[in-house]
Amino acid sequence: MQPSAAGPESESPEREEDDSVIGRAFLGSAIVFTAIGLMGGLAYYFLSSKPVKVEEISQTVSLPERRAMPKVTVPVVNWVDITETANIEFIHDSGATGEKLLPETMGSGCAFFDFDSDGDQDILLINSCAWPENRNALKPTSTLALFANEGRGSFSNVTKQAGLEVSVYGMGVACGDYDNDGRVDLFISCLGPDKLFHNEGGKFVDVTARAGVGGDPKAWSVSSGWFDYDRDGDLDLMVCHYVEWTREFDLAQEFRLIGGNERAYGRPQPFGGSFPSLFRNDGDGKFVDVTQESGLNVVNPATSVPMGKSLGLVFEDFDGDGNLDCIVSNDTVQNFMFRNLGNGKFEEIGAMAGVAFDATGAARGAMGIDAAAFRNDNSIGVAIGNFANEMSALYVSRSRNLQFYDAAVANGFGPATRLELTFGVLFLDFDLDGRLDLFQANGHLEEDIAKVQSSQKYEQSPQLFWNAGAEYNTEFIKCRESETGEAFQKPMVGRGSSYADIDGDGDLDLLIVGCGQKPRLLRNDQALKNHWLRVKLVGKSSNRDAIGALVELRIGDTTQTRRVSPTRSYLSQVELPVTFGLGAIDSIDRLTIYWPNGKTQVILQPQADQMLQVDQAD
């Protein structure tokens, strides 16, 4: 501010303002003292007056009780690697020689099935082979491998005598008695022509040409399965295909790891999509391709080219109408749900049902798949293994109304699976407590992935998730090494997987196939003293394997259900008998079988801890 021009005798504006402030302060003080006096007088009046009696109202407030949650203890179940002691001598041959061709990363599958009808579960391992350009006459040709169960989990190689010493670039397998003669037949999906082997009493004969199921000789077939889609009493065949692939197109692509100069295995995006195939069984060992008229040819609406890049397949009656529907898991494009309309046609409703994409509307790299009533109620769950850094999905429909939501994050399953690249996925009750648990086989595609992604490894540990029950916020709890044993957690390049009771003790053992590696046979040595029931169905007016039947076990207010359908996991097949864990309970109220042709059969109070065979009544 500039200095004032007034003389020393003049009154300044600042001084006049000060006097005004002092005057206002004095007036305010007077008002305050007056108010204090009034308040004091009122206080004296009330304190000196006779107190007024106030009636107290007593009221009990009932607060909600905090629900006491039982302590969760994950069961300790030791898994023992018996691959060598069981005489499973096999190494998967991917044909890899350094050219990095996409099919070399994707195989292969396996199966548990009773090929010789002696009541125990045998093993089939699918093999690929050297590329034609790299075959060496001095090197033995890789073939399929069949191992007969000699009892109590010991096996012998019977590939040659069974007629399966066959060299193909194999991917997967489907097991089913397509002619209802009481012997399980084999369909082998391949890169190139597929194969159908008829079981003629422990000896398999190639009947592909006569049956008409060889498919396009240029196709890349992956997961496949037998099911009676038209409910006429015999098994039909569905075959999924991955991408349109040729060696020349693959080699022409400049696939590189980020930051690397060497060639890497490619992504599926540059390759065209494919349609699945549906072969209707018309009897007399012959099939008709009904893919187009059945509504399975899904095209990209923008380009009108095949949309599917399929890898996984599972059958289930998702809407409860008695017809088997199916879900196909696709790699980098939306998953398909084919609703069986019951008139020979299917309707693709994956997006509307909520199983096509993740929660953000993005497609994932989907591989293996399984479906089951894992909550022991009317809901149904669909587990899908996805690519690395994409957590596995667990789609749930609460009332079989074809409306699913992904519960993987909410119930604890998803976050623990985010880093793994998952192929085989299975629901199984490994501890026989009556709740279905989850298993995953994991392994990357690229041997050098750790060089560019520190969080990734080529060999990855399998994962086992214990089902604690739907009443817990964390429904699925990942089992640690202290709960599974060291052998289970050993890393491998996991692909196909399957389960069966190989030693007749009631619990389920695991088989995991490694890409370019030995398989791993893990024996379940649980000692929890839980009871169980295993059920094998034999159809009569339905297909003989009873594929598609629903088995319902009832104990008090608890109901467990199992679908007879071996097509699960990735490129693989599980055993036909179904297993129920009973926990500490050793008595069963009733068993109800809903046969594929719509008939119902009830068995009252079956005995626990046995393998029960049920023949379909007339």
Coordinates of C-alpha atoms in Angstrom, one line a residue:
M1 CA 0.0 0.0 0.0
Q2 CA 1.1 3.6 -0.5
P3 CA 1.6 5.9 2.7
S4 CA -1.4 8.2 3.8
A5 CA -1.4 11.9 2.9
A6 CA -3.2 13.1 6.0
G7 CA -1.4 15.1 8.8
P8 CA -0.5 13.9 12.3
E9 CA -3.6 15.6 13.9
S10 CA -6.1 13.9 11.6
E11 CA -8.2 10.8 12.6
S12 CA -7.3 7.9 10.3
P13 CA -10.0 5.5 8.8
E14 CA -8.2 2.6 10.6
R15 CA -8.8 4.2 14.0
E16 CA -12.4 4.9 13.3
E17 CA -12.8 1.2 12.3
D18 CA -11.1 0.1 15.5
D19 CA -13.6 2.2 17.6
S20 CA -16.5 0.7 15.7
V21 CA -15.2 -2.9 16.4
I22 CA -14.8 -2.1 20.1
G23 CA -18.4 -0.8 20.3
R24 CA -19.8 -3.9 18.7
A25 CA -17.7 -6.1 21.0
F26 CA -19.1 -4.4 24.0
L27 CA -22.7 -4.8 22.8
G28 CA -22.1 -8.4 22.1
S29 CA -20.6 -9.0 25.6
A30 CA -23.7 -7.5 27.2
I31 CA -25.9 -9.8 25.3
V32 CA -23.9 -12.8 26.3
F33 CA -23.9 -11.9 30.0
T34 CA -27.7 -11.4 29.8
A35 CA -28.1 -14.9 28.2
I36 CA -26.0 -16.5 30.9
G37 CA -28.1 -15.0 33.6
L38 CA -31.3 -16.2 32.0
M39 CA -29.9 -19.7 31.7
G40 CA -28.8 -19.7 35.3
G41 CA -32.2 -18.7 36.5
L42 CA -33.9 -21.5 34.4
A43 CA -31.4 -24.0 35.8
Y44 CA -32.2 -23.0 39.4
Y45 CA -35.9 -23.3 38.7
F46 CA -35.7 -26.8 37.4
L47 CA -33.3 -28.0 40.0
S48 CA -35.4 -26.7 42.9
S49 CA -38.7 -28.0 41.5
K50 CA -40.1 -31.4 42.5
P51 CA -38.8 -34.1 40.3
V52 CA -41.2 -35.6 37.9
K53 CA -41.3 -39.4 37.9
V54 CA -40.7 -40.9 34.5
E55 CA -41.9 -44.5 33.8
E56 CA -39.1 -46.6 32.3
I57 CA -40.1 -49.0 29.5
S58 CA -38.1 -52.2 29.5
Q59 CA -37.7 -53.8 26.0
T60 CA -35.7 -56.8 25.0
V61 CA -33.9 -56.5 21.7
S62 CA -33.3 -59.7 19.8
L63 CA -30.2 -59.4 17.7
P64 CA -29.6 -62.0 14.9
E65 CA -27.2 -64.7 16.0
R66 CA -23.9 -64.8 14.2
R67 CA -23.8 -68.1 12.3
A68 CA -21.1 -70.3 13.6
M69 CA -19.0 -71.6 10.8
P70 CA -17.4 -75.0 11.3
K71 CA -13.6 -75.0 11.0
V72 CA -12.6 -76.1 7.5
T73 CA -9.9 -78.8 7.4
V74 CA -8.8 -79.9 4.0
P75 CA -8.4 -83.7 4.0
V76 CA -5.0 -85.2 3.5
V77 CA -5.0 -87.6 0.6
N78 CA -1.7 -89.1 -0.5
W79 CA -1.3 -89.7 -4.2
V80 CA 1.4 -92.2 -5.3
D81 CA 3.0 -92.2 -8.7
I82 CA 2.8 -95.8 -9.8
T83 CA 3.5 -95.3 -13.5
E84 CA 6.6 -97.4 -13.5
T85 CA 5.6 -100.0 -11.0
A86 CA 2.3 -100.5 -12.9
N87 CA 4.3 -101.2 -16.1
I88 CA 3.0 -98.2 -18.0
E89 CA 5.9 -97.7 -20.5
F90 CA 5.0 -95.0 -23.0
I91 CA 6.4 -91.7 -24.2
H92 CA 4.1 -89.4 -26.3
D93 CA 5.6 -88.6 -29.7
S94 CA 4.6 -85.1 -30.9
G95 CA 6.8 -85.3 -34.0
A96 CA 8.6 -82.2 -33.0
T97 CA 12.0 -81.6 -34.6
G98 CA 12.3 -77.8 -34.1
E99 CA 10.1 -76.5 -36.8
K100 CA 7.5 -75.5 -34.2
L101 CA 4.3 -76.7 -35.9
L102 CA 1.1 -76.0 -34.0
P103 CA -0.2 -79.6 -33.8
E104 CA 2.9 -80.6 -31.9
T105 CA 1.7 -78.7 -28.8
M106 CA -1.9 -79.9 -28.6
G107 CA -1.8 -83.7 -27.9
S108 CA -2.9 -85.9 -26.6
G109 CA -5.7 -87.8 -24.8
C110 CA -6.3 -91.0 -22.9
A111 CA -9.1 -93.3 -21.7
F112 CA -10.0 -95.6 -19.0
F113 CA -12.4 -98.3 -20.3
D114 CA -13.0 -102.1 -19.9
F115 CA -11.9 -103.4 -23.3
D116 CA -11.9 -107.1 -22.4
S117 CA -15.1 -107.0 -20.3
D118 CA -13.4 -108.5 -17.2
G119 CA -14.7 -105.8 -14.8
D120 CA -11.7 -103.7 -14.3
Q121 CA -10.5 -100.6 -16.1
D122 CA -7.8 -100.7 -18.8
I123 CA -5.8 -97.8 -20.2
L124 CA -5.6 -96.5 -23.8
L125 CA -2.9 -93.8 -24.5
I126 CA -3.2 -91.8 -27.8
N127 CA 0.0 -91.1 -29.6
S128 CA 1.0 -88.9 -32.5
C129 CA 4.0 -89.7 -34.7
A130 CA 6.8 -88.3 -36.8
W131 CA 5.9 -86.0 -39.7
P132 CA 6.2 -87.8 -43.1
E133 CA 9.1 -85.5 -44.0
N134 CA 11.1 -86.6 -40.9
R135 CA 10.4 -90.3 -40.7
N136 CA 13.4 -92.5 -40.2
A137 CA 13.3 -96.1 -41.3
L138 CA 15.7 -97.0 -38.5
K139 CA 13.5 -95.5 -35.8
P140 CA 10.5 -97.5 -34.5
T141 CA 7.2 -96.0 -35.5
S142 CA 5.1 -94.5 -32.7
T143 CA 1.7 -96.2 -32.2
L144 CA -1.3 -96.2 -29.9
A145 CA -0.8 -98.0 -26.7
L146 CA -3.3 -100.3 -24.8
F147 CA -2.6 -101.6 -21.3
A148 CA -4.7 -104.3 -19.8
N149 CA -5.4 -104.1 -16.1
E150 CA -4.2 -107.3 -14.5
G151 CA -6.0 -106.6 -11.2
R152 CA -5.2 -104.3 -8.3
G153 CA -3.6 -101.7 -10.6
S154 CA -0.9 -103.7 -12.4
F155 CA -1.0 -103.5 -16.2
S156 CA 0.5 -105.3 -19.2
N157 CA 1.0 -103.9 -22.7
V158 CA -1.4 -105.7 -25.1
T159 CA -1.3 -103.2 -28.0
K160 CA -0.1 -105.6 -30.6
Q161 CA -2.4 -108.5 -29.8
A162 CA -5.4 -106.2 -29.5
G163 CA -4.8 -104.9 -33.1
L164 CA -4.0 -101.3 -32.0
E165 CA -0.4 -101.1 -33.1
V166 CA -1.4 -98.4 -35.4
S167 CA 0.5 -95.2 -36.3
V168 CA -1.6 -92.1 -36.7
Y169 CA -1.2 -88.5 -35.8
G170 CA -3.6 -89.1 -33.0
M171 CA -5.3 -86.5 -30.8
G172 CA -8.1 -88.0 -28.8
V173 CA -10.4 -91.0 -28.2
A174 CA -14.1 -91.7 -27.7
C175 CA -15.2 -95.0 -26.1
G176 CA -18.7 -96.5 -26.8
D177 CA -20.5 -99.7 -27.7
Y178 CA -22.1 -98.3 -30.9
D179 CA -23.6 -101.6 -32.0
N180 CA -24.9 -102.8 -28.6
D181 CA -23.0 -106.1 -28.7
G182 CA -21.6 -105.7 -25.1
R183 CA -18.1 -104.7 -26.2
V184 CA -16.7 -101.1 -26.1
D185 CA -15.5 -99.8 -29.4
L186 CA -13.0 -97.0 -30.1
F187 CA -13.1 -93.9 -32.2
I188 CA -9.7 -92.2 -32.6
S189 CA -9.6 -88.5 -33.6
C190 CA -6.6 -87.5 -35.6
L191 CA -4.9 -84.8 -37.7
G192 CA -5.9 -86.4 -40.9
P193 CA -8.4 -89.3 -41.4
D194 CA -10.0 -90.5 -38.2
K195 CA -10.3 -94.1 -37.2
L196 CA -13.1 -96.3 -35.9
F197 CA -12.1 -99.7 -34.4
H198 CA -14.8 -102.3 -33.7
N199 CA -14.1 -104.5 -30.6
E200 CA -14.5 -108.1 -31.6
G201 CA -13.8 -109.6 -28.3
G202 CA -10.5 -108.1 -27.2
K203 CA -9.3 -107.7 -30.8
F204 CA -10.0 -104.4 -32.6
V205 CA -10.7 -104.2 -36.3
D206 CA -10.6 -101.0 -38.4
V207 CA -14.1 -100.4 -39.8
T208 CA -13.7 -96.7 -40.6
A209 CA -14.5 -97.0 -44.3
R210 CA -17.5 -99.2 -43.9
A211 CA -18.9 -97.1 -41.1
G212 CA -18.4 -93.8 -43.0
V213 CA -16.9 -91.8 -40.1
G214 CA -13.4 -91.1 -41.4
G215 CA -14.2 -87.5 -42.0
D216 CA -12.4 -85.0 -44.2
P217 CA -8.8 -86.3 -44.7
K218 CA -7.5 -82.7 -44.2
A219 CA -9.4 -82.0 -41.0
W220 CA -7.9 -81.7 -37.5
S221 CA -10.2 -83.6 -35.2
V222 CA -9.9 -83.2 -31.5
S223 CA -12.4 -84.0 -28.7
S224 CA -15.1 -86.5 -29.7
G225 CA -17.9 -88.4 -27.9
W226 CA -20.7 -90.9 -28.2
F227 CA -24.2 -90.0 -27.2
D228 CA -27.7 -90.9 -28.2
Y229 CA -28.9 -87.5 -29.4
D230 CA -32.1 -88.8 -31.0
R231 CA -32.9 -91.3 -28.2
D232 CA -33.4 -94.2 -30.6
G233 CA -31.4 -96.7 -28.5
D234 CA -28.0 -96.6 -30.3
L235 CA -25.0 -94.3 -29.9
D236 CA -24.3 -91.4 -32.3
L237 CA -21.0 -89.7 -32.7
M238 CA -20.0 -86.1 -32.4
V239 CA -16.5 -85.0 -33.5
C240 CA -15.1 -81.5 -32.8
H241 CA -12.4 -79.9 -35.1
Y242 CA -9.8 -77.3 -34.2
V243 CA -8.6 -75.1 -37.1
E244 CA -7.9 -75.4 -40.8
W245 CA -4.3 -76.3 -40.7
T246 CA -1.6 -77.0 -43.3
R247 CA 2.1 -77.4 -42.8
E248 CA 2.8 -74.8 -45.5
F249 CA 0.6 -72.1 -44.0
D250 CA 2.0 -72.7 -40.5
L251 CA 5.6 -72.4 -41.7
A252 CA 4.8 -69.2 -43.7
Q253 CA 3.7 -67.4 -40.5
E254 CA 6.3 -65.3 -38.7
F255 CA 5.5 -66.6 -35.2
R256 CA 8.0 -65.2 -32.6
L257 CA 8.0 -64.8 -28.8
I258 CA 7.9 -61.2 -27.7
G259 CA 11.5 -60.0 -27.6
G260 CA 12.8 -63.1 -29.3
N261 CA 14.2 -63.8 -32.7
E262 CA 13.7 -67.6 -32.9
R263 CA 10.5 -69.1 -34.3
A264 CA 7.8 -70.0 -31.7
Y265 CA 4.6 -72.0 -31.7
G266 CA 1.8 -70.0 -33.3
R267 CA -1.6 -68.7 -32.1
P268 CA -4.8 -70.0 -33.5
Q269 CA -6.0 -66.6 -34.7
P270 CA -4.4 -66.7 -38.2
F271 CA -6.0 -70.1 -39.0
G272 CA -9.5 -70.5 -40.2
G273 CA -12.2 -72.1 -38.1
S274 CA -14.0 -75.4 -38.5
F275 CA -17.4 -77.0 -38.1
P276 CA -18.0 -80.0 -35.9
S277 CA -19.3 -83.3 -37.3
L278 CA -22.4 -85.2 -36.2
F279 CA -22.7 -88.8 -37.4
R280 CA -26.1 -90.4 -36.9
N281 CA -26.1 -94.2 -36.2
D282 CA -28.4 -95.8 -38.6
G283 CA -27.7 -99.4 -37.5
D284 CA -25.8 -102.2 -39.2
G285 CA -22.6 -100.5 -38.4
K286 CA -23.2 -97.5 -40.7
F287 CA -23.4 -93.8 -40.0
V288 CA -24.8 -90.8 -41.8
D289 CA -23.3 -87.3 -41.6
V290 CA -26.1 -85.0 -40.4
T291 CA -24.1 -82.0 -39.3
Q292 CA -25.6 -79.4 -41.6
E293 CA -29.3 -80.4 -41.1
S294 CA -28.8 -80.7 -37.4
G295 CA -27.8 -77.0 -37.0
L296 CA -24.2 -77.4 -35.8
N297 CA -22.7 -75.3 -38.6
V298 CA -22.1 -72.0 -36.8
V299 CA -20.6 -69.3 -39.0
N300 CA -19.1 -65.9 -38.2
P301 CA -22.0 -63.5 -39.0
A302 CA -19.6 -60.9 -40.4
T303 CA -17.7 -63.2 -42.8
S304 CA -19.9 -66.3 -43.1
V305 CA -16.9 -68.6 -42.5
P306 CA -16.9 -71.3 -39.8
M307 CA -16.6 -69.8 -36.4
G308 CA -15.5 -72.7 -34.2
K309 CA -12.0 -73.5 -33.1
S310 CA -13.0 -76.3 -30.9
L311 CA -11.0 -78.3 -28.3
G312 CA -13.3 -79.6 -25.5
L313 CA -16.7 -81.3 -25.5
V314 CA -19.1 -82.4 -22.8
F315 CA -22.7 -83.7 -22.8
E316 CA -25.4 -82.9 -20.3
D317 CA -29.1 -82.3 -20.1
F318 CA -28.8 -78.6 -19.2
D319 CA -32.5 -77.8 -19.4
G320 CA -33.9 -81.0 -17.9
D321 CA -36.0 -82.0 -20.9
G322 CA -34.6 -85.5 -21.3
N323 CA -32.5 -84.7 -24.3
L324 CA -28.7 -84.5 -24.1
D325 CA -27.3 -81.0 -25.0
C326 CA -23.6 -80.3 -25.3
I327 CA -21.1 -77.5 -24.8
V328 CA -18.1 -77.1 -27.0
S329 CA -15.1 -75.1 -25.6
N330 CA -13.4 -72.9 -28.3
D331 CA -10.0 -71.4 -28.4
T332 CA -10.0 -67.6 -28.8
V333 CA -13.6 -67.5 -30.0
Q334 CA -16.8 -67.9 -28.1
N335 CA -17.9 -71.2 -26.6
F336 CA -20.9 -73.0 -28.0
M337 CA -23.9 -74.4 -26.2
F338 CA -25.9 -76.6 -28.5
R339 CA -29.4 -77.1 -27.1
N340 CA -31.0 -80.4 -28.3
L341 CA -34.5 -79.5 -29.5
G342 CA -35.6 -83.1 -29.6
N343 CA -36.5 -83.2 -33.3
G344 CA -33.0 -84.0 -34.6
K345 CA -31.9 -80.4 -34.5
F346 CA -29.8 -78.3 -32.2
E347 CA -29.9 -74.5 -31.4
E348 CA -26.7 -72.7 -30.6
I349 CA -27.4 -70.5 -27.5
G350 CA -24.0 -70.1 -25.9
A351 CA -24.1 -66.3 -25.7
M352 CA -27.7 -66.2 -24.4
A353 CA -27.0 -68.9 -21.8
G354 CA -23.9 -67.0 -20.5
V355 CA -21.2 -69.6 -21.3
A356 CA -19.8 -68.1 -24.4
F357 CA -17.5 -65.4 -22.9
D358 CA -15.9 -64.2 -19.7
A359 CA -17.5 -61.6 -17.4
T360 CA -16.2 -58.7 -19.7
G361 CA -17.6 -60.2 -22.8
A362 CA -14.3 -61.5 -24.2
A363 CA -13.6 -64.9 -25.6
R364 CA -10.9 -66.9 -23.9
G365 CA -8.4 -69.6 -24.9
A366 CA -10.7 -72.5 -23.8
M367 CA -9.4 -76.1 -23.7
G368 CA -10.8 -78.9 -21.5
I369 CA -14.3 -79.0 -20.0
D370 CA -16.5 -80.9 -17.6
A371 CA -20.0 -80.5 -16.2
A372 CA -21.6 -81.8 -13.0
A373 CA -24.1 -81.1 -10.2
F374 CA -21.3 -80.3 -7.8
R375 CA -23.5 -78.6 -5.2
N376 CA -25.9 -81.7 -4.7
D377 CA -28.9 -79.6 -5.7
N378 CA -30.7 -78.7 -8.9
S379 CA -27.9 -76.5 -10.1
I380 CA -25.4 -77.5 -12.7
G381 CA -21.8 -76.4 -13.0
V382 CA -19.5 -76.2 -16.1
A383 CA -15.8 -76.0 -15.6
I384 CA -13.6 -74.9 -18.5
G385 CA -9.8 -74.7 -18.5
N386 CA -8.4 -71.6 -20.2
F387 CA -5.1 -70.2 -21.4
A388 CA -2.3 -68.8 -19.2
N389 CA -3.2 -65.5 -17.4
E390 CA -6.9 -66.4 -18.1
M391 CA -8.4 -68.0 -15.0
S392 CA -10.5 -71.1 -15.4
A393 CA -14.2 -70.7 -15.7
L394 CA -16.9 -72.2 -13.5
Y395 CA -20.3 -71.4 -15.0
V396 CA -23.3 -72.2 -12.8
S397 CA -27.0 -72.4 -13.6
R398 CA -29.0 -72.6 -10.3
S399 CA -32.1 -74.2 -11.7
R400 CA -31.3 -75.7 -15.1
N401 CA -33.0 -72.7 -16.8
L402 CA -30.1 -72.2 -19.3
Q403 CA -29.0 -69.1 -17.5
F404 CA -25.4 -69.3 -16.3
Y405 CA -23.1 -67.0 -14.4
D406 CA -19.3 -67.4 -13.9
A407 CA -18.8 -68.2 -10.2
A408 CA -15.1 -68.9 -10.4
V409 CA -14.0 -65.7 -8.7
A410 CA -16.7 -65.8 -6.0
N411 CA -16.1 -69.3 -4.8
G412 CA -12.3 -69.2 -4.8
F413 CA -11.6 -71.4 -7.8
G414 CA -10.7 -68.8 -10.4
P415 CA -8.0 -66.7 -8.8
A416 CA -5.9 -69.8 -8.0
T417 CA -6.0 -70.9 -11.6
R418 CA -5.0 -67.6 -13.3
L419 CA -1.4 -68.2 -14.1
E420 CA -1.7 -71.8 -15.2
L421 CA -2.4 -72.9 -18.8
T422 CA -5.0 -75.6 -18.3
F423 CA -6.1 -78.5 -20.5
G424 CA -7.7 -81.4 -18.8
V425 CA -10.5 -80.5 -16.3
L426 CA -12.5 -83.0 -14.2
F427 CA -15.1 -83.1 -11.4
L428 CA -14.4 -86.0 -9.1
D429 CA -15.0 -86.8 -5.4
F430 CA -11.4 -87.7 -4.5
D431 CA -12.0 -88.0 -0.8
L432 CA -15.4 -89.7 -0.9
D433 CA -17.1 -87.1 1.3
G434 CA -20.1 -86.7 -1.0
R435 CA -19.1 -83.5 -2.7
L436 CA -17.5 -83.2 -6.2
D437 CA -14.0 -81.7 -6.2
L438 CA -12.1 -80.2 -9.2
F439 CA -8.9 -81.3 -10.9
Q440 CA -6.8 -79.5 -13.5
A441 CA -4.0 -80.8 -15.8
N442 CA -1.6 -77.9 -16.7
G443 CA 1.3 -77.2 -19.0
H444 CA 2.4 -74.5 -21.4
L445 CA 2.8 -74.7 -25.2
E446 CA 6.2 -73.1 -25.5
E447 CA 9.4 -74.6 -24.0
D448 CA 11.1 -71.2 -23.8
I449 CA 8.1 -69.3 -22.3
A450 CA 10.0 -68.6 -19.0
K451 CA 12.5 -66.5 -21.0
V452 CA 9.9 -63.9 -21.8
Q453 CA 7.4 -64.3 -19.0
S454 CA 8.9 -64.9 -15.6
S455 CA 5.6 -66.0 -14.1
Q456 CA 5.3 -68.8 -16.6
K457 CA 6.9 -72.3 -16.8
Y458 CA 6.7 -74.9 -19.5
E459 CA 6.1 -77.7 -17.0
Q460 CA 3.4 -76.9 -14.5
S461 CA 1.9 -78.7 -11.5
P462 CA -1.5 -80.3 -11.7
Q463 CA -4.0 -78.7 -9.3
L464 CA -6.6 -80.2 -7.0
F465 CA -9.4 -78.2 -5.4
W466 CA -11.3 -79.6 -2.5
N467 CA -15.0 -78.8 -2.4
A468 CA -15.7 -77.4 1.1
G469 CA -19.4 -77.0 0.5
A470 CA -21.6 -74.2 -0.9
E471 CA -22.1 -72.7 2.6
Y472 CA -18.6 -71.3 2.6
N473 CA -17.5 -68.1 0.9
T474 CA -14.5 -70.0 -0.5
E475 CA -16.2 -73.1 -1.9
F476 CA -13.2 -74.6 -3.6
I477 CA -9.9 -74.7 -1.7
K478 CA -6.6 -75.5 -3.5
C479 CA -4.9 -78.5 -2.0
R480 CA -1.2 -77.9 -1.0
E481 CA 1.6 -80.4 -1.2
S482 CA 1.2 -81.3 2.4
E483 CA -2.4 -82.4 1.6
T484 CA -1.7 -84.3 -1.7
G485 CA 1.9 -85.6 -1.3
E486 CA 4.9 -84.6 -3.4
A487 CA 4.2 -86.9 -6.3
F488 CA 1.0 -85.1 -7.2
Q489 CA 2.6 -81.7 -7.3
K490 CA 5.4 -82.6 -9.6
P491 CA 5.4 -80.3 -12.7
M492 CA 4.7 -81.7 -16.2
V493 CA 3.4 -80.7 -19.6
G494 CA -0.1 -81.8 -18.8
R495 CA -2.8 -82.4 -21.5
G496 CA -5.5 -85.1 -21.4
S497 CA -6.6 -86.6 -18.1
S498 CA -9.0 -89.3 -16.9
Y499 CA -10.1 -91.1 -13.7
A500 CA -11.1 -94.6 -12.7
D501 CA -10.9 -96.9 -9.8
I502 CA -8.0 -99.1 -11.0
D503 CA -7.6 -101.2 -7.9
G504 CA -11.1 -101.9 -6.7
D505 CA -10.9 -99.9 -3.4
G506 CA -13.7 -97.6 -4.2
D507 CA -11.8 -94.3 -4.6
L508 CA -10.8 -92.7 -7.9
D509 CA -7.3 -92.7 -9.3
L510 CA -5.9 -90.3 -11.9
L511 CA -4.2 -90.6 -15.2
I512 CA -2.5 -87.5 -16.8
V513 CA -1.0 -87.5 -20.2
G514 CA 2.1 -85.3 -20.9
C515 CA 2.8 -83.7 -24.3
G516 CA 6.1 -85.2 -25.6
Q517 CA 6.5 -86.9 -22.2
K518 CA 5.7 -90.0 -20.2
P519 CA 2.1 -90.1 -18.7
R520 CA 1.6 -90.1 -15.0
L521 CA -0.6 -92.7 -13.2
L522 CA -1.5 -91.5 -9.7
R523 CA -3.0 -94.0 -7.2
N524 CA -5.4 -92.5 -4.7
D525 CA -4.2 -93.8 -1.3
Q526 CA -6.8 -91.9 0.8
A527 CA -7.4 -93.5 4.3
L528 CA -10.3 -91.4 5.5
K529 CA -12.6 -94.4 6.1
N530 CA -15.4 -92.8 4.1
H531 CA -18.0 -95.0 2.6
W532 CA -18.9 -95.2 -1.1
L533 CA -21.1 -96.8 -3.8
R534 CA -20.1 -97.4 -7.4
V535 CA -22.8 -98.1 -10.0
K536 CA -22.4 -99.7 -13.4
L537 CA -25.5 -99.6 -15.7
V538 CA -26.3 -102.0 -18.5
G539 CA -29.0 -100.8 -20.9
K540 CA -31.5 -102.9 -22.7
S541 CA -34.0 -100.7 -24.5
S542 CA -31.6 -97.9 -24.1
N543 CA -28.0 -98.1 -25.4
R544 CA -26.1 -100.8 -23.7
D545 CA -23.5 -98.5 -22.1
A546 CA -26.4 -96.4 -20.7
I547 CA -24.6 -93.3 -21.9
G548 CA -26.8 -90.3 -21.0
A549 CA -28.5 -92.0 -18.0
L550 CA -28.8 -90.0 -14.8
V551 CA -28.1 -91.8 -11.5
E552 CA -29.6 -90.2 -8.4
L553 CA -28.6 -91.3 -4.8
R554 CA -30.7 -90.2 -1.9
I555 CA -29.7 -90.2 1.8
G556 CA -32.2 -88.2 4.0
D557 CA -32.4 -84.7 2.6
T558 CA -29.3 -85.0 0.6
T559 CA -29.3 -85.9 -3.1
Q560 CA -26.3 -86.7 -5.3
T561 CA -26.5 -87.1 -9.1
R562 CA -24.1 -88.5 -11.6
R563 CA -24.4 -88.5 -15.4
V564 CA -23.2 -91.6 -17.2
S565 CA -21.1 -89.9 -19.9
P566 CA -17.4 -90.7 -20.4
T567 CA -16.7 -87.7 -22.6
R568 CA -15.0 -85.2 -20.3
S569 CA -11.7 -83.4 -19.7
Y570 CA -9.6 -82.8 -22.9
L571 CA -9.4 -85.4 -25.7
S572 CA -10.1 -88.0 -23.1
Q573 CA -12.7 -90.5 -21.7
V574 CA -13.3 -91.5 -18.1
E575 CA -14.6 -94.9 -16.9
L576 CA -18.3 -95.8 -17.4
P577 CA -19.2 -96.7 -13.8
V578 CA -20.1 -93.7 -11.6
T579 CA -18.9 -93.2 -8.0
F580 CA -20.7 -91.7 -5.0
G581 CA -18.9 -90.7 -1.9
L582 CA -21.0 -91.2 1.3
G583 CA -18.7 -89.8 4.0
A584 CA -19.3 -91.4 7.4
I585 CA -22.8 -92.6 6.4
D586 CA -23.0 -96.3 5.5
S587 CA -26.7 -96.6 4.6
I588 CA -28.5 -95.4 1.5
D589 CA -32.3 -94.7 1.3
R590 CA -32.7 -95.3 -2.5
L591 CA -31.0 -95.2 -5.9
T592 CA -33.0 -93.9 -8.9
I593 CA -31.9 -94.5 -12.5
Y594 CA -33.3 -92.3 -15.2
W595 CA -32.5 -94.2 -18.3
P596 CA -31.8 -92.4 -21.6
N597 CA -35.1 -93.6 -23.1
G598 CA -37.1 -91.9 -20.3
K599 CA -37.8 -95.0 -18.2
T600 CA -37.2 -94.9 -14.4
Q601 CA -35.9 -97.6 -12.1
V602 CA -35.7 -97.4 -8.3
I603 CA -33.5 -99.6 -6.0
L604 CA -34.3 -99.3 -2.3
Q605 CA -31.5 -99.3 0.3
P606 CA -28.6 -100.6 -1.8
Q607 CA -25.7 -101.7 0.3
A608 CA -22.7 -99.3 0.6
D609 CA -19.1 -100.1 -0.2
Q610 CA -19.7 -102.1 -3.3
M611 CA -19.8 -102.1 -7.1
L612 CA -23.4 -102.4 -8.0
Q613 CA -24.5 -103.4 -11.5
V614 CA -28.0 -102.4 -12.5
D615 CA -29.5 -104.0 -15.6
Q616 CA -32.3 -102.1 -17.2
A617 CA -35.7 -103.6 -16.4
D618 CA -38.1 -104.5 -19.2

